[in-house]
Coordinates of C-alpha atoms in Angstrom, one line a residue:
M27 CA 92.5 130.2 107.2
N28 CA 91.3 128.5 110.4
N29 CA 88.4 126.8 108.5
L30 CA 90.6 125.2 105.9
K31 CA 90.3 121.5 105.7
V32 CA 93.4 119.8 104.2
G33 CA 94.0 116.0 104.7
V34 CA 97.3 114.3 104.7
I35 CA 97.6 111.1 102.7
G36 CA 100.4 109.0 104.2
I37 CA 101.3 106.2 106.5
P38 CA 99.6 106.5 109.9
G39 CA 102.2 106.5 112.7
K40 CA 105.1 107.4 110.4
W41 CA 107.1 110.5 111.4
S42 CA 106.9 112.4 108.2
T43 CA 103.2 111.8 107.8
E44 CA 102.4 112.7 111.4
V45 CA 104.6 115.8 111.6
L46 CA 103.0 117.2 108.4
A47 CA 99.5 116.6 109.9
D48 CA 100.7 118.3 113.1
R49 CA 101.9 121.4 111.3
L50 CA 98.7 121.7 109.4
E51 CA 96.7 121.3 112.6
E52 CA 98.7 124.0 114.2
M53 CA 97.9 126.4 111.4
T54 CA 94.3 125.4 110.5
G55 CA 92.9 123.6 113.5
F56 CA 92.0 120.6 111.2
R57 CA 93.8 117.2 111.3
L58 CA 93.1 114.2 109.1
V59 CA 95.6 111.4 108.3
I60 CA 94.4 109.2 105.4
D61 CA 95.5 105.7 104.7
M62 CA 94.7 104.9 101.1
A63 CA 94.2 101.3 101.9
E64 CA 91.0 102.3 103.6
V65 CA 89.7 104.6 100.8
T66 CA 86.7 103.6 98.7
L67 CA 85.6 105.2 95.4
D68 CA 82.0 105.1 94.4
L69 CA 82.0 106.1 90.8
A70 CA 78.2 106.4 90.6
S71 CA 78.1 109.1 93.2
K72 CA 81.7 110.2 92.7
H73 CA 82.3 109.9 96.4
L74 CA 85.8 109.1 97.7
M75 CA 85.2 107.8 101.2
F76 CA 87.6 107.4 104.1
R77 CA 86.1 106.4 107.5
G78 CA 82.8 108.1 106.8
I79 CA 84.4 111.3 105.3
N80 CA 84.0 112.2 101.7
L81 CA 87.4 113.4 100.6
C82 CA 85.8 115.2 97.7
E83 CA 84.4 117.6 100.2
L84 CA 87.8 118.7 101.6
D85 CA 89.6 121.8 100.5
G86 CA 92.8 120.0 99.8
L87 CA 94.8 116.8 100.1
I88 CA 98.6 116.5 100.5
V89 CA 100.2 113.3 99.3
K90 CA 103.1 112.6 101.6
K91 CA 103.2 108.9 100.9
I92 CA 100.8 106.9 98.8
S93 CA 101.9 103.4 100.0
Q94 CA 104.4 101.8 102.4
A95 CA 106.1 99.9 99.6
Y96 CA 106.6 101.0 96.0
S97 CA 104.6 98.8 93.5
P98 CA 102.4 99.1 90.4
S99 CA 99.4 99.2 92.8
M100 CA 100.5 102.7 93.7
L101 CA 99.3 103.9 90.3
D102 CA 95.8 102.7 91.1
R103 CA 95.8 104.6 94.4
I104 CA 96.9 107.8 92.6
E105 CA 94.2 107.4 90.0
L106 CA 91.6 107.6 92.8
L107 CA 92.8 111.0 93.7
R108 CA 92.0 112.3 90.3
V109 CA 88.3 112.0 91.2
A110 CA 88.8 114.4 94.2
E111 CA 90.8 116.7 92.0
Q112 CA 88.0 116.7 89.4
A113 CA 85.6 117.6 92.3
G114 CA 87.6 120.8 93.0
V115 CA 89.9 119.5 95.7
R116 CA 93.4 120.9 95.5
V117 CA 95.9 118.0 95.5
F118 CA 99.6 118.6 96.4
S119 CA 101.3 117.4 94.3
R120 CA 98.9 116.9 91.5
P121 CA 98.2 113.2 90.7
E122 CA 99.3 113.6 87.1
S123 CA 102.7 114.8 88.4
I124 CA 103.1 112.0 90.8
L125 CA 102.2 109.4 88.3
R126 CA 105.2 110.3 86.2
L127 CA 107.6 109.7 89.0
V128 CA 106.6 106.5 90.9
D129 CA 107.7 104.4 88.0
R130 CA 111.5 104.7 87.7
L131 CA 111.4 104.3 84.0
S132 CA 108.9 107.2 83.5
C133 CA 111.1 109.4 85.6
T134 CA 114.3 108.4 83.7
V135 CA 112.8 108.9 80.3
T136 CA 111.6 112.4 81.2
L137 CA 114.9 113.4 82.6
R138 CA 116.9 112.2 79.6
N139 CA 114.4 113.8 77.2
H140 CA 115.3 117.1 79.0
D141 CA 119.0 116.4 78.6
I142 CA 119.7 115.9 82.3
P143 CA 123.0 114.1 82.9
M144 CA 122.5 110.6 84.3
P145 CA 124.5 107.4 84.6
K146 CA 124.6 105.2 81.5
T147 CA 121.4 103.2 81.5
C148 CA 120.1 100.3 79.5
V149 CA 116.4 99.2 79.7
T150 CA 115.4 96.0 78.0
E151 CA 113.5 92.7 78.2
S152 CA 116.2 90.9 76.3
L153 CA 118.7 88.9 78.4
D154 CA 121.3 89.1 75.6
A155 CA 121.0 92.9 75.5
A156 CA 121.2 93.1 79.3
V157 CA 124.4 90.9 79.4
S158 CA 125.9 93.0 76.6
A159 CA 125.2 96.2 78.6
I160 CA 126.9 94.7 81.7
E161 CA 129.9 93.8 79.7
E162 CA 130.0 97.4 78.3
Y163 CA 129.5 99.2 81.6
G164 CA 131.7 96.9 83.7
E165 CA 129.5 97.0 86.8
V166 CA 125.8 97.8 87.0
V167 CA 123.0 98.3 89.5
L168 CA 120.0 96.3 88.5
K169 CA 117.0 98.2 89.7
P170 CA 113.2 97.4 90.0
L171 CA 111.0 100.0 88.3
F172 CA 109.1 100.4 91.6
S173 CA 111.4 100.8 94.6
T174 CA 112.9 103.4 96.9
K175 CA 115.9 103.7 99.2
A176 CA 117.8 101.1 97.1
R177 CA 115.4 98.3 98.0
G178 CA 115.5 95.3 95.7
M179 CA 118.6 96.6 93.8
T180 CA 121.3 94.2 92.9
L181 CA 124.9 94.7 91.8
L182 CA 126.1 92.7 88.7
N183 CA 129.7 92.7 87.4
A184 CA 131.1 91.9 84.0
K185 CA 133.7 89.6 85.6
Q186 CA 130.9 87.2 86.4
P187 CA 130.4 84.3 84.0
R188 CA 127.8 85.0 81.3
D189 CA 125.7 82.0 82.4
E190 CA 125.7 83.3 85.9
L191 CA 124.6 86.8 84.8
R192 CA 121.9 85.3 82.6
S193 CA 120.6 83.2 85.5
Q194 CA 120.5 86.2 87.9
L195 CA 118.8 88.4 85.3
S196 CA 116.3 85.7 84.6
L197 CA 115.5 85.3 88.3
F198 CA 115.1 89.0 88.7
Q199 CA 112.9 89.2 85.6
Q200 CA 110.3 86.9 87.2
D201 CA 109.1 89.8 89.2
N202 CA 110.5 92.6 87.0
P203 CA 109.9 91.8 83.3
M204 CA 111.6 95.1 82.2
L205 CA 115.3 95.0 83.1
Y206 CA 116.7 98.4 84.2
L207 CA 120.4 98.4 84.3
Q208 CA 122.4 101.5 85.4
Q209 CA 126.2 101.8 85.3
K210 CA 127.6 101.8 88.9
C211 CA 129.3 105.1 89.5
D212 CA 131.9 106.1 92.1
L213 CA 130.0 108.5 94.2
H214 CA 132.9 109.2 96.6
G215 CA 130.9 108.1 99.5
Q216 CA 128.0 110.6 99.3
D217 CA 125.2 112.0 97.3
L218 CA 122.9 114.9 97.8
G219 CA 119.2 115.6 98.4
I220 CA 118.4 119.0 96.9
V221 CA 115.0 120.3 98.2
F222 CA 112.5 122.4 96.3
L223 CA 109.2 123.9 97.4
G224 CA 106.9 125.2 94.6
G225 CA 109.8 124.8 92.2
E226 CA 112.1 127.1 94.3
Y227 CA 115.3 125.9 96.0
I228 CA 115.2 125.8 99.8
G229 CA 118.2 123.7 100.9
T230 CA 120.5 120.7 100.4
Y231 CA 121.6 117.8 102.6
A232 CA 124.1 115.1 101.9
R233 CA 123.7 111.4 102.6
V234 CA 127.2 110.2 103.6
S235 CA 128.2 106.6 103.7
Q236 CA 129.5 105.3 107.1
S237 CA 130.4 101.8 105.8
D238 CA 131.7 100.0 102.7
S239 CA 128.1 99.7 101.3
W240 CA 127.8 100.6 97.6
N241 CA 124.9 103.0 98.3
T242 CA 124.6 105.9 100.7
T243 CA 121.0 105.4 101.9
I244 CA 120.1 105.7 105.5
L245 CA 118.9 102.0 105.4
A246 CA 122.5 101.1 104.5
G247 CA 124.0 103.0 107.4
G248 CA 124.4 106.4 105.8
E249 CA 124.0 109.6 107.7
Y250 CA 122.5 113.0 106.9
K251 CA 125.0 115.9 106.8
P252 CA 124.9 119.6 105.9
F253 CA 126.1 120.5 102.4
T254 CA 126.3 123.7 100.4
P255 CA 126.3 123.1 96.7
D256 CA 127.4 125.7 94.1
D257 CA 125.0 127.6 91.9
E258 CA 125.7 125.2 88.9
V259 CA 124.6 122.1 90.9
I260 CA 121.5 123.9 92.2
A261 CA 120.6 125.0 88.6
L262 CA 121.0 121.4 87.4
A263 CA 118.7 120.1 90.1
K264 CA 116.2 122.9 89.4
K265 CA 116.2 122.0 85.7
A266 CA 115.7 118.3 86.6
Q267 CA 112.5 118.9 88.7
Q268 CA 110.9 121.5 86.5
P269 CA 109.2 119.1 84.0
F270 CA 107.3 117.4 86.8
A271 CA 105.7 120.5 88.3
L272 CA 105.7 119.2 91.9
D273 CA 104.8 121.2 94.9
F274 CA 107.5 119.6 97.0
T275 CA 110.3 117.4 95.9
T276 CA 113.9 116.3 96.5
V277 CA 116.3 115.8 93.6
D278 CA 119.0 113.1 94.1
V279 CA 122.3 114.4 92.7
A280 CA 125.8 112.9 93.0
F281 CA 129.3 113.9 92.0
T282 CA 131.4 111.7 89.7
D283 CA 134.7 112.0 88.1
D284 CA 132.9 113.2 84.9
G285 CA 130.8 115.8 86.7
P286 CA 127.5 115.9 88.6
I287 CA 124.7 113.5 87.7
V288 CA 121.0 113.1 88.6
F289 CA 119.6 109.8 89.8
E290 CA 116.0 110.7 90.2
V291 CA 113.4 113.2 91.3
S292 CA 111.3 112.2 94.3
A293 CA 107.5 112.1 94.0
F294 CA 107.2 112.9 97.7
G295 CA 110.4 114.5 98.9
G296 CA 112.3 113.9 102.2
F297 CA 111.4 115.7 105.4
K298 CA 113.8 113.8 107.6
G299 CA 116.9 114.6 105.5
A300 CA 115.9 118.3 105.3
L301 CA 115.5 118.5 109.1
D302 CA 118.5 116.4 110.2
G303 CA 120.8 117.4 107.3
C304 CA 120.2 121.1 106.9
G305 CA 117.9 122.2 109.8
I306 CA 114.9 122.9 107.6
D307 CA 111.4 122.2 109.0
A308 CA 110.1 121.2 105.6
A309 CA 106.7 120.1 107.0
K310 CA 106.2 123.7 108.4
L311 CA 107.3 125.3 105.2
Y312 CA 105.1 123.0 103.1
S313 CA 102.1 123.6 105.2
Q314 CA 102.5 127.4 105.0
Y315 CA 103.0 127.1 101.2
I316 CA 99.7 125.2 100.9
I317 CA 97.8 127.7 103.1
D318 CA 99.2 130.6 101.1
S319 CA 98.1 129.0 97.9
F320 CA 94.5 129.1 99.1
A321 CA 94.9 132.7 100.3
G322 CA 96.2 133.8 96.9

């Protein structure tokens, strides 16, 4: 498959984007990193152009990252990829699948519609309903619908005065009209990234808190560690990712006193956690998976 031309959509210079492009180049001899900020769609000709290259003429596109920051504009960038897909370009993962995940609410609704256990969650535009949910749950994490790695998330506690809660909610609502409140759970200092390739389980890593931060993200000082889940947890994660039909993903799972829960399914998956946490070169495996999909 030395003549295969597969581009990587990501963030130029970022490790996960570059390592994926490197692995593909090693296997195919072709390398192209695509920044969606520089892509132009001409609907008259149905050309999707990046630096003089019509992406609709490639064999495939891998979406490693669609944007540096999560925002509604991500949806527009994903829509552009549907033109390439219509032209016969294989897109990994399919735009339709990614669209259902970059919005936290879309992901949550799909998971709950498939009876996946999650923290108690209230979604509303009503300040009164939001305050009532905080009082019921005790402590909540107020989450933007478009964010990753706990960015923009805020802790609210029922012990705070109602006027103070309403004020914080109202301020948050200026940029996030829909309020997404999730009961804060005791994660016992860690959560898991359970990795799937083509819907099949390939490994698990833990994110372990190294501080008193309420979340375990690497941005908050967490560290990747090896972890071996039991078959029940793997089965839960596999069930969670199935409705989205992703080529590569990571399912975030945590253990609580009431049993394992799922927080989300990633639209793009984590290469760094897989490598540092469980010694898996996900970029290499993903590249081989894509090449094999053309051969088959």
